[in-house]
Tab-separated table of C-alpha atoms and ligand atoms in Angstrom:
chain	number	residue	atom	x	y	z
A	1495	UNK	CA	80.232	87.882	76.994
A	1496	UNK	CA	83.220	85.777	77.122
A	1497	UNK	CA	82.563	82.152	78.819
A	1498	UNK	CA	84.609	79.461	79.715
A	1499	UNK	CA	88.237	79.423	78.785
A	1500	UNK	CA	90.443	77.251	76.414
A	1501	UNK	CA	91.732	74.649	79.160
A	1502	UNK	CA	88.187	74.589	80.925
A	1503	UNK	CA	86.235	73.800	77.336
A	1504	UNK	CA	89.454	71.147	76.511
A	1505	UNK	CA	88.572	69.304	79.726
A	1506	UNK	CA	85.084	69.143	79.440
A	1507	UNK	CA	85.598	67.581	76.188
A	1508	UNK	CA	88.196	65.503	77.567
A	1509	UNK	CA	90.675	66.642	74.907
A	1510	UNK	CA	93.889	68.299	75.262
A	1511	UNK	CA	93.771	72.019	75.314
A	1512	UNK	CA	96.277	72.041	72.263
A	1513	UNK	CA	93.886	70.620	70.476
A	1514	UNK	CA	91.479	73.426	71.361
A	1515	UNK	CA	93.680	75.822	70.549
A	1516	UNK	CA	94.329	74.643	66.912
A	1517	UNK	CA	90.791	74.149	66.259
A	1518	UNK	CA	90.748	77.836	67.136
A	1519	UNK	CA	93.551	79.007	65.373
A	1520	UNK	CA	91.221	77.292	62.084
A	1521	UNK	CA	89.062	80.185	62.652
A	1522	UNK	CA	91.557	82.639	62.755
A	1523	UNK	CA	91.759	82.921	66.827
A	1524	UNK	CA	94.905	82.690	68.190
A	1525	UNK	CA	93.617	81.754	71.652
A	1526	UNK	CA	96.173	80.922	74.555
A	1527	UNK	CA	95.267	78.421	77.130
A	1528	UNK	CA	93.726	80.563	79.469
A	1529	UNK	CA	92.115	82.794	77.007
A	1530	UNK	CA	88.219	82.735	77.930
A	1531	UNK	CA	86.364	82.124	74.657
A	1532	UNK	CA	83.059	84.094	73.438
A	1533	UNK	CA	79.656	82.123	72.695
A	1534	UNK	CA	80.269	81.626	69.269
A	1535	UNK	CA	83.649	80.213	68.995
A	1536	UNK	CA	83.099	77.837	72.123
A	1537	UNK	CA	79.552	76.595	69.875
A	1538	UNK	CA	82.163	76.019	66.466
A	1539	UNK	CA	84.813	74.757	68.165
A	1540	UNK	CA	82.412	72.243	70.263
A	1541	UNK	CA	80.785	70.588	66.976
A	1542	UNK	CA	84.348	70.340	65.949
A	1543	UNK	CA	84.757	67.721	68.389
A	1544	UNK	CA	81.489	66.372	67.984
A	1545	UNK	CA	79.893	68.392	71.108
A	1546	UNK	CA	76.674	70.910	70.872
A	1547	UNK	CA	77.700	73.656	73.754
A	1548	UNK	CA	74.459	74.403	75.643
A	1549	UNK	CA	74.426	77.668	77.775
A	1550	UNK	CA	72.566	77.551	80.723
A	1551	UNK	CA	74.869	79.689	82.695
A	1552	UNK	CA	73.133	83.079	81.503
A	1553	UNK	CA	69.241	82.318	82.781
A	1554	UNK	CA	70.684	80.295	85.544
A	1555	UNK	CA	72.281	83.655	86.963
A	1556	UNK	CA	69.724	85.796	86.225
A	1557	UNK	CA	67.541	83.361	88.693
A	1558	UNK	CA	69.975	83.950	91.445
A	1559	UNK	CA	70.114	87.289	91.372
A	1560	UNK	CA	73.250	88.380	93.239
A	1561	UNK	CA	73.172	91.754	94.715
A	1562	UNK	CA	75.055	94.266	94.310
A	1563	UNK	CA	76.806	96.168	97.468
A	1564	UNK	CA	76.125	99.913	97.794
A	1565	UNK	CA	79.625	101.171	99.750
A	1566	UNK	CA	77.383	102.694	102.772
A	1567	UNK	CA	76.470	98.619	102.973
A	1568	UNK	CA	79.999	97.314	103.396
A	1569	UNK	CA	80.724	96.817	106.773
A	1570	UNK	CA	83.922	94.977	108.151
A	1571	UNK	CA	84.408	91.571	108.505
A	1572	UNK	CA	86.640	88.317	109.779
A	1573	UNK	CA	89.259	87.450	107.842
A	1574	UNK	CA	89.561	83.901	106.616
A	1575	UNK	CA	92.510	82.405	107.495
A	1576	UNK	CA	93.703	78.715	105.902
A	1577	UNK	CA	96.170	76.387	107.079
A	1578	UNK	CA	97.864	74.516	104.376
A	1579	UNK	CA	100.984	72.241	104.757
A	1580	UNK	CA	102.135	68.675	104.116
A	1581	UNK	CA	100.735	65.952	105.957
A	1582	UNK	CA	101.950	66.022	109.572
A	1583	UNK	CA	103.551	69.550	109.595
A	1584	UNK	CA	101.159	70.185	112.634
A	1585	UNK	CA	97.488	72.500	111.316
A	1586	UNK	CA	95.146	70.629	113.480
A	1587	UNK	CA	97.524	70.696	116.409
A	1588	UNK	CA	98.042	74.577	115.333
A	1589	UNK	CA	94.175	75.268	115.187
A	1590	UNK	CA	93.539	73.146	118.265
A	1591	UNK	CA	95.944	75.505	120.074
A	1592	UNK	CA	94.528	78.558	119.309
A	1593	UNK	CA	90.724	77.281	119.900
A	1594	UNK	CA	91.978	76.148	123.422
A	1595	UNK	CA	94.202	79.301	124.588
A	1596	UNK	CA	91.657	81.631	122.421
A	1597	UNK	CA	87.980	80.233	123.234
A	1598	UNK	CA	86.554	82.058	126.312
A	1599	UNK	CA	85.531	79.514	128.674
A	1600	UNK	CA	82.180	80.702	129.271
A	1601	UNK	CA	81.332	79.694	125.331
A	1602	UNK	CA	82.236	75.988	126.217
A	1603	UNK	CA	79.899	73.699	126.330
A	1604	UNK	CA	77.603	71.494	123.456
A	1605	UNK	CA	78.960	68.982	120.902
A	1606	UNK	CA	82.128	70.166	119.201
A	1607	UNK	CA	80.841	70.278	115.550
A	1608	UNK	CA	83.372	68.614	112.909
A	1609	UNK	CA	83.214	71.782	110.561
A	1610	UNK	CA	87.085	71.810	109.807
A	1611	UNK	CA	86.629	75.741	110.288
A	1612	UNK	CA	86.508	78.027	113.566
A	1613	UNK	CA	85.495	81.283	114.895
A	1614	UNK	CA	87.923	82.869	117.456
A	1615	UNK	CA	88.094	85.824	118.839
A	1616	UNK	CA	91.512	87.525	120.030
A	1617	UNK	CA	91.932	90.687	121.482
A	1618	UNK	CA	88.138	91.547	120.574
A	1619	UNK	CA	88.829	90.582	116.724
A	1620	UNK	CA	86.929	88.161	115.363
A	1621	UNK	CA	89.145	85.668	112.988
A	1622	UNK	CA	88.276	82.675	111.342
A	1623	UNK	CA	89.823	79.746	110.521
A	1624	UNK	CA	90.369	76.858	107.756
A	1625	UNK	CA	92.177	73.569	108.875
A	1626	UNK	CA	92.629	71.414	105.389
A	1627	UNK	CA	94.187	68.191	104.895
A	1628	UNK	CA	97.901	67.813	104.043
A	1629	UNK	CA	97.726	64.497	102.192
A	1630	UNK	CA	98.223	64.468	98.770
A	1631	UNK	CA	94.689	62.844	98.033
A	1632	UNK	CA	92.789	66.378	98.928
A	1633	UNK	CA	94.870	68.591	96.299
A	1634	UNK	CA	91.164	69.428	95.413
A	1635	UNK	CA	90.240	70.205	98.897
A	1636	UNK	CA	93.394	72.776	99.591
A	1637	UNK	CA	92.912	74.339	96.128
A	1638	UNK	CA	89.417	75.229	97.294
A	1639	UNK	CA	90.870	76.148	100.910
A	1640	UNK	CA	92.931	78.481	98.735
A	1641	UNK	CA	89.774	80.166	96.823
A	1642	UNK	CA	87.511	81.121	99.776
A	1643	UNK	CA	91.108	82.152	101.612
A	1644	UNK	CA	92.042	85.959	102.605
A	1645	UNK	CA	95.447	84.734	104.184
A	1646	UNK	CA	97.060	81.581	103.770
A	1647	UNK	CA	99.432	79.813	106.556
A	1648	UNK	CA	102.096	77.608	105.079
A	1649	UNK	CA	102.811	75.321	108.193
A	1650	UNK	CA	106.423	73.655	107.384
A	1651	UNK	CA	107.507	70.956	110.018
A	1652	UNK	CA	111.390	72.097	110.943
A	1653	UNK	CA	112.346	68.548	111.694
A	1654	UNK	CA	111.401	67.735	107.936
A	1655	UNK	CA	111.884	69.831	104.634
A	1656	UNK	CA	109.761	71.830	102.031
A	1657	UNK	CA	107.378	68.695	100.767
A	1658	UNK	CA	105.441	68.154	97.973
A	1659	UNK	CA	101.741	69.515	99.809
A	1660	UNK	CA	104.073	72.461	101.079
A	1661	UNK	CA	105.201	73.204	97.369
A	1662	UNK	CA	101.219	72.853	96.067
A	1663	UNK	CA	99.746	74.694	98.976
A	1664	UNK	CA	102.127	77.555	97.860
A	1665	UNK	CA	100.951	77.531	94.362
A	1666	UNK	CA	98.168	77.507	95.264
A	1667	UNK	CA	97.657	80.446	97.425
A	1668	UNK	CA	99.850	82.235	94.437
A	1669	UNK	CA	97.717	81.364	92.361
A	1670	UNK	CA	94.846	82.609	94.241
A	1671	UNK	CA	97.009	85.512	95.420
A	1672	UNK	CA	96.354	85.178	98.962
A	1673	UNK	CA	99.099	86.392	101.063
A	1674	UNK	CA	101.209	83.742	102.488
A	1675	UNK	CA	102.545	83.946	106.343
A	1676	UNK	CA	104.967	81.202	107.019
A	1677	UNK	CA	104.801	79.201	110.210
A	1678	UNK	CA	108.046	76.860	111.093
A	1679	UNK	CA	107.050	74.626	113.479
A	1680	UNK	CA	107.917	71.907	115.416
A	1681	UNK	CA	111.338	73.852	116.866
A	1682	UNK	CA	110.845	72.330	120.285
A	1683	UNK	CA	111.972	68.787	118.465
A	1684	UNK	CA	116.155	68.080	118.755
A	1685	UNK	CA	116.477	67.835	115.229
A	1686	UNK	CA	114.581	71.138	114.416
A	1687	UNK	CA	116.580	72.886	112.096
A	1688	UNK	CA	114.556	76.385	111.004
A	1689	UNK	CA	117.398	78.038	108.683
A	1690	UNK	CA	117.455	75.101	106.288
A	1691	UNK	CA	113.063	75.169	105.435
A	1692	UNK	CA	114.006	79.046	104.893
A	1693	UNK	CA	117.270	77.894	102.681
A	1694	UNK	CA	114.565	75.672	100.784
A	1695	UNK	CA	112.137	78.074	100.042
A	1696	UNK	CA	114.410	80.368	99.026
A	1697	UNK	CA	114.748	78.254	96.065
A	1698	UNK	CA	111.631	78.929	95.140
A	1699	UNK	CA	112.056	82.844	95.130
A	1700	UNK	CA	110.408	82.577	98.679
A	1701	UNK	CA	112.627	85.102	100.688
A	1702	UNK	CA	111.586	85.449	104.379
A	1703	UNK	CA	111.597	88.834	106.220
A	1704	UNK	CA	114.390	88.223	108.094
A	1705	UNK	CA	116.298	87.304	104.905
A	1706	UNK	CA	115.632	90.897	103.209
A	1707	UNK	CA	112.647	88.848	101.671
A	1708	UNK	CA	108.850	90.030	102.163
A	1709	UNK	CA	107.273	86.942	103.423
A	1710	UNK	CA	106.318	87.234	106.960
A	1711	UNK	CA	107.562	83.747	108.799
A	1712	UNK	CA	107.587	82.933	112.464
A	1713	UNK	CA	109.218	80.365	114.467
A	1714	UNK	CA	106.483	77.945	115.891
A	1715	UNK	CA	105.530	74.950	118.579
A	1716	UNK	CA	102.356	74.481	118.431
A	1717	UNK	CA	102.412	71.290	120.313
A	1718	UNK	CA	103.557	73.612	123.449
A	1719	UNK	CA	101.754	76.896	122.319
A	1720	UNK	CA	105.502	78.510	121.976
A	1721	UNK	CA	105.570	81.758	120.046
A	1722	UNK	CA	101.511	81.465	118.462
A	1723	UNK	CA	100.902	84.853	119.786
A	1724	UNK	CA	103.924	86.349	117.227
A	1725	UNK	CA	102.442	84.622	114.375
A	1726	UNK	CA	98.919	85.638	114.225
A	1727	UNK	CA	100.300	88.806	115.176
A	1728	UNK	CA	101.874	88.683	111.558
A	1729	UNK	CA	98.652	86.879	110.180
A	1730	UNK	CA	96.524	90.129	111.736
A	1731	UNK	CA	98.698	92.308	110.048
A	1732	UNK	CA	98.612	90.852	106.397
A	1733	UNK	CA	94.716	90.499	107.074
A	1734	UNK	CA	94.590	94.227	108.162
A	1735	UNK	CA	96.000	95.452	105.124
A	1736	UNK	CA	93.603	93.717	102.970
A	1737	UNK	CA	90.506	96.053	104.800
A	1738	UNK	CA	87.986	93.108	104.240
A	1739	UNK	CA	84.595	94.217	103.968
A	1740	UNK	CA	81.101	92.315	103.357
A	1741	UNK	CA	77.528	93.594	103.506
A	1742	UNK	CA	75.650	91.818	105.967
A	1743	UNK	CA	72.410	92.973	104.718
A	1744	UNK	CA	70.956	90.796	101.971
A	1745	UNK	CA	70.806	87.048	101.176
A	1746	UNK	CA	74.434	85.075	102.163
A	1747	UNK	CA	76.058	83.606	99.532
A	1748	UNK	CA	78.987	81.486	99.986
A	1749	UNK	CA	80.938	77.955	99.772
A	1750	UNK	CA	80.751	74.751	101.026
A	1751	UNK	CA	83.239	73.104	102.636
A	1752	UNK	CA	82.475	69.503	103.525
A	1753	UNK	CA	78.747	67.397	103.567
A	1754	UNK	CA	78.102	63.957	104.805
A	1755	UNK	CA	74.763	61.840	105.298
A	1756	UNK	CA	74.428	61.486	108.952
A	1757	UNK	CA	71.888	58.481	110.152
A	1758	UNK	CA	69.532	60.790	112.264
A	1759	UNK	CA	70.275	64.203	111.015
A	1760	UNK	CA	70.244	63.646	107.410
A	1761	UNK	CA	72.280	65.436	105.245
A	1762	UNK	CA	74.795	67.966	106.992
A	1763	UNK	CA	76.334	70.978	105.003
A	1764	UNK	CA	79.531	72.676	106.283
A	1765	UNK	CA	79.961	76.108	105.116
A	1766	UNK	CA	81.268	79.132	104.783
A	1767	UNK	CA	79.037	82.192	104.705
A	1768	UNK	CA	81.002	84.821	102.659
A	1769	UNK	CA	78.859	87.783	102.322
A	1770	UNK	CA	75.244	88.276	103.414
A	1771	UNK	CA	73.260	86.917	106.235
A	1772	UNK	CA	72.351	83.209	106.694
A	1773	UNK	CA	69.001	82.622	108.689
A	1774	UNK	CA	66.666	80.026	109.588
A	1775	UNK	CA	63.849	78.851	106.601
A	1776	UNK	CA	65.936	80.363	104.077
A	1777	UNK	CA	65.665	78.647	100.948
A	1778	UNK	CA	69.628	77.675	99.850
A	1779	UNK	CA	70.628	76.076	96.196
A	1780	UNK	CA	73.964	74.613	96.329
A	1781	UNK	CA	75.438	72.469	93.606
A	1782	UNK	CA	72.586	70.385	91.847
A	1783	UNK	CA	70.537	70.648	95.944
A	1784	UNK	CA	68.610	72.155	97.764
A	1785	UNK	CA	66.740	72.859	100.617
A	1786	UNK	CA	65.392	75.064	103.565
A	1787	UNK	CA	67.605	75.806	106.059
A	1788	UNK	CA	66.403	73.752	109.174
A	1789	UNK	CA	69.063	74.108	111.797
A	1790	UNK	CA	72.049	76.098	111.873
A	1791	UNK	CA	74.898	74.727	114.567
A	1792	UNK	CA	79.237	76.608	114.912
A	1793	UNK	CA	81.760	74.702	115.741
A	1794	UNK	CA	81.000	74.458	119.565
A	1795	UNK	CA	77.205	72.946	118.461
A	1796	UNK	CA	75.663	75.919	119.465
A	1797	UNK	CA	72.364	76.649	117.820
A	1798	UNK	CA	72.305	79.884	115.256
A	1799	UNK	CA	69.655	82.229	114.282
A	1800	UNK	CA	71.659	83.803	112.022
A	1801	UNK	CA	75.172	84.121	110.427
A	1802	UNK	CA	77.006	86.701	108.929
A	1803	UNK	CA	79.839	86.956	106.909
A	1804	UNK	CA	82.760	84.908	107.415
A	1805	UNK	CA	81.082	82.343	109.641
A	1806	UNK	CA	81.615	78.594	109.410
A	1807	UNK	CA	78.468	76.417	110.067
A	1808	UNK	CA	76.711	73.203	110.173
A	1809	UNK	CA	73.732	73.080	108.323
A	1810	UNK	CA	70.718	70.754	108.136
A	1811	UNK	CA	68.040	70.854	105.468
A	1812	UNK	CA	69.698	70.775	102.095
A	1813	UNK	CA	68.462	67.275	100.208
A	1814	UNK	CA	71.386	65.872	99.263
A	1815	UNK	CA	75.407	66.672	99.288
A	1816	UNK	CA	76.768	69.216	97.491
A	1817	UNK	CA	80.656	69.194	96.338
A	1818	UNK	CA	83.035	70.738	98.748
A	1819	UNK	CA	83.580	73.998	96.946
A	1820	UNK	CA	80.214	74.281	95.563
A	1821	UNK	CA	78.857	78.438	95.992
A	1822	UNK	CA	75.730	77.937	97.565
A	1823	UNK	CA	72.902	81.096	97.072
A	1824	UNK	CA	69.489	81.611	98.265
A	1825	UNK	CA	66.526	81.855	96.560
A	1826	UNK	CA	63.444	83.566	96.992
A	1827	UNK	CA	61.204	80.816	95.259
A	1828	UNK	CA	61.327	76.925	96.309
A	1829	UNK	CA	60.138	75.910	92.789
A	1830	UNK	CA	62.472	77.854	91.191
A	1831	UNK	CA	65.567	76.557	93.425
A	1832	UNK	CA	64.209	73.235	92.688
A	1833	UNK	CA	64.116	73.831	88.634
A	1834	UNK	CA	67.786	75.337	88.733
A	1835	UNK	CA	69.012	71.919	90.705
A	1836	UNK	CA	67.464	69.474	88.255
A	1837	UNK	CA	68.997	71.609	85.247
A	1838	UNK	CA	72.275	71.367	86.493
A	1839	UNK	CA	71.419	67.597	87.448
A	1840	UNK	CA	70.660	66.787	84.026
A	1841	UNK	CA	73.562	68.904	82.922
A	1842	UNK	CA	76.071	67.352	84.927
A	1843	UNK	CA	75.040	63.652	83.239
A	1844	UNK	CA	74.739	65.081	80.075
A	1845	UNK	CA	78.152	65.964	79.852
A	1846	UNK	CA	79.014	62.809	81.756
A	1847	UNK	CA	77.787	60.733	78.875
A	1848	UNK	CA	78.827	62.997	76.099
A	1849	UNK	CA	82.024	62.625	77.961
A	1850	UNK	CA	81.940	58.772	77.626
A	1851	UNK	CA	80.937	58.633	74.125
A	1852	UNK	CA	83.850	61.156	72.673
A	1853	UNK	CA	86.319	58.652	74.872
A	1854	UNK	CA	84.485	55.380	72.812
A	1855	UNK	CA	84.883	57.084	69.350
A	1856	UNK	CA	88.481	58.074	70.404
A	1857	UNK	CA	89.462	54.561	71.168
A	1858	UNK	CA	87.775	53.081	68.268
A	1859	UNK	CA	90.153	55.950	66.129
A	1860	UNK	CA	92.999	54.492	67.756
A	1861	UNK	CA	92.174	50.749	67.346
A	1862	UNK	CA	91.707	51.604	63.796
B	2041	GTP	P1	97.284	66.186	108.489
B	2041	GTP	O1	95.959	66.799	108.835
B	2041	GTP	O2	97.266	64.691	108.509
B	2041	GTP	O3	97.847	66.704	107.205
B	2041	GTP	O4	98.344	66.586	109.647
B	2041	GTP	P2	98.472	67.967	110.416
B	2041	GTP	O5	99.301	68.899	109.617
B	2041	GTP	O6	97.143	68.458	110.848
B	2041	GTP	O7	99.358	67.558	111.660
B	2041	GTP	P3	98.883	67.341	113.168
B	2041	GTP	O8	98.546	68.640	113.801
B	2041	GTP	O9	97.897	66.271	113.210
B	2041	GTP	O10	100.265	66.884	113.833
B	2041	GTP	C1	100.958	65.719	113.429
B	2041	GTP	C2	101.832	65.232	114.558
B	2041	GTP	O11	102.847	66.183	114.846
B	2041	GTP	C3	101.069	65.012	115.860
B	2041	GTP	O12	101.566	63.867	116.478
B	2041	GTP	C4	101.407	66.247	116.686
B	2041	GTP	O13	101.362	66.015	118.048
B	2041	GTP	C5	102.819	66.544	116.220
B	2041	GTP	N1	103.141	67.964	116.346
B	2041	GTP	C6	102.467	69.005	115.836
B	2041	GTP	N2	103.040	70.162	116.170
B	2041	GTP	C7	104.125	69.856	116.923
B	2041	GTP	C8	105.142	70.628	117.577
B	2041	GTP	O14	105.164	71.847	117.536
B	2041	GTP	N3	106.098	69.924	118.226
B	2041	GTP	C9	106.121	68.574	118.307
B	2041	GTP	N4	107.092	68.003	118.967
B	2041	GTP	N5	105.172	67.821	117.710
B	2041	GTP	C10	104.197	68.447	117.039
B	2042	MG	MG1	95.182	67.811	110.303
């Protein structure tokens, strides 16, 4: 079994990954950077930089016990749709539209939940959405928008140009390789100009439909709802072709999206359920926490039983906040859940202070 890869071992050492890759190469490996690395050579090359590599991964996994899918178990699902874009290209005001013209009115009513993810249904389809933030402090936050993506819409403000969180957004849904719908929005504004955003991402080998290119790209307001209908048209059809499938029947696993510390709730978990079911007293590990599951609220604060795949929810019960982009999984045994957090736990400030230490001897080598 192969582990963690060159670049991935060089930053948990906090070295370069060139230096990785020479201390492999003095063992005969000609890794490159992304090459993932077996057992051994990760344990040689670690003690080379003063590190002893501990696996926990393997017993760790075997405790979680994902199951497998039989194909007579894979039913379909929503696809999950994320709106990327630099800051003030318009995804909220996007997302907000569709909620309002989408949501029956009959399902009003509660607390709107801040989940930063929504259930809508259109035309008896189920879709959900991921709004992330376009400034350039949550690079971490889109990146992870971009993992637990199926389709990706790259909102691009026609009034402005191709920015810097339009450019990283792109790379990374190719990266991911989600497809990629492009929205242009903000035509309703005088100095919209829609040809010159598809001029500049041309230039990045981006050629839109209408150009002879493949990416599909609509024309947008969504400040006065103008033309919404077109694009997620387009988004349905990318999602279509992509014949998403989950089984609903076993434990959920999936990611989390957000968690805060809320005076009278305690902690609160947004997530994403990606496969499985989600139900009340189920006993979730996420990150170094866990927990039962006490409450499950959507987006409208309406109070769940259950939750299938592709659902976003609010959850109470977990002690502590996991890391946006953490997989949570559910365990059958509270002890056990409770051993596997404290491992990582240690783990985590383990490598923290091995961390520290290489950086002290490094800067004493340098003084020197
Ligand atoms: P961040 O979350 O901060 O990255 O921004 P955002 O991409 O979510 O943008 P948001 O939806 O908050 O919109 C930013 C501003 O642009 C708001 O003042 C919106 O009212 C305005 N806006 C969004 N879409 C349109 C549009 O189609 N036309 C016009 N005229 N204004 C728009
Ligand atoms: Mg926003």
């Amino acid at each position: 079994t192969e582990f963690v890869s060159v670049s991935e071992l060089a930053s948990m050492m906090n070295v370069g990954p060139t230096e990785v890759i020479s201390a492999c190469m003095s063992l005969g490996i000609f890794a490159s950077i992304n090459q993932r690395l077996d057992a051994e050579t990760i344990q040689i090359v670690a003690e080379e930089f003063g590190f002893e590599a501990e696996f926990v991964s393997a017993d760790v996994q075997d405790a979680i016990k994902v199951e497998e899918d039989s194909p007579e178990d894979l039913v379909d699902r929503p696809p999950i749709i994320t709106v990327m874009g630099h800051v003030d290209h318009g995804k909220t005001s996007l997302l907000d539209y569709i909620r309002k013209a989408k949501i029956a009115d009959g399902e009003a009513g509660g607390i709107t939940q801040h989940i930063g993810a929504y259930s809508v249904k259109l035309d008896g389809k189920q879709l959900t959405f991921l709004d992330t933030p376009g400034h350039e402090a949550f690079t971490a936050m889109r990146a992870r928008g971009a993992q637990v993506t199926d389709v990706a819409i790259i909102i691009v403000a026609a009034d402005d140009d191709v920015m810097p969180q339009t450019k990283e957004a792109i790379s990374h849904a190719q990266a991911a390789e989600v497809p990629m719908v492009f929205a242009i929005n903000k035509i309703d504004k005088p100095g919209a100009n829609p040809d010159k955003i598809k001029e500049q991402l041309s230039t990045m080998n981006i050629l839109v439909e209408e150009w002879g290119g493949k990416y599909q790209c609509q024309e947008i307001s969504a400040k006065h709802g103008k033309n919404i209908d077109e694009l997620l048209e387009k988004v349905i059809l990318e999602a279509d072709l992509l014949e998403l499938k989950a089984n609903p029947n076993k434990n959920a696993v999936g990611t989390v999206l957000e968690s805060s510390l809320d005076k009278g709730k305690g902690y609160v978990t947004n997530m994403l359920v990606e496969a499985g079911t989600l139900r009340i007293g189920d006993i979730i590990l996420a990150g170094k926490h866990t927990g039962r599951v006490r409450a499950m609220l959507n987006e409208k604060g309406k109070n769940l039983d259950v939750a299938p795949p592709s659902t976003p929810i609010s959850i109470l019960g977990i002690n502590g906040a996991p890391s946006a982009g953490d997989k949570f999984y559910i365990m059958n045994d509270e002890r056990e859940a409770r051993n596997i957090a404290t491992r990582r736990e240690q783990l985590y400030r383990e490598q923290g202070l091995r961390t520290q230490k290489h950086i002290t001897l490094d800067e004493i080598g340098r003084r020197l």
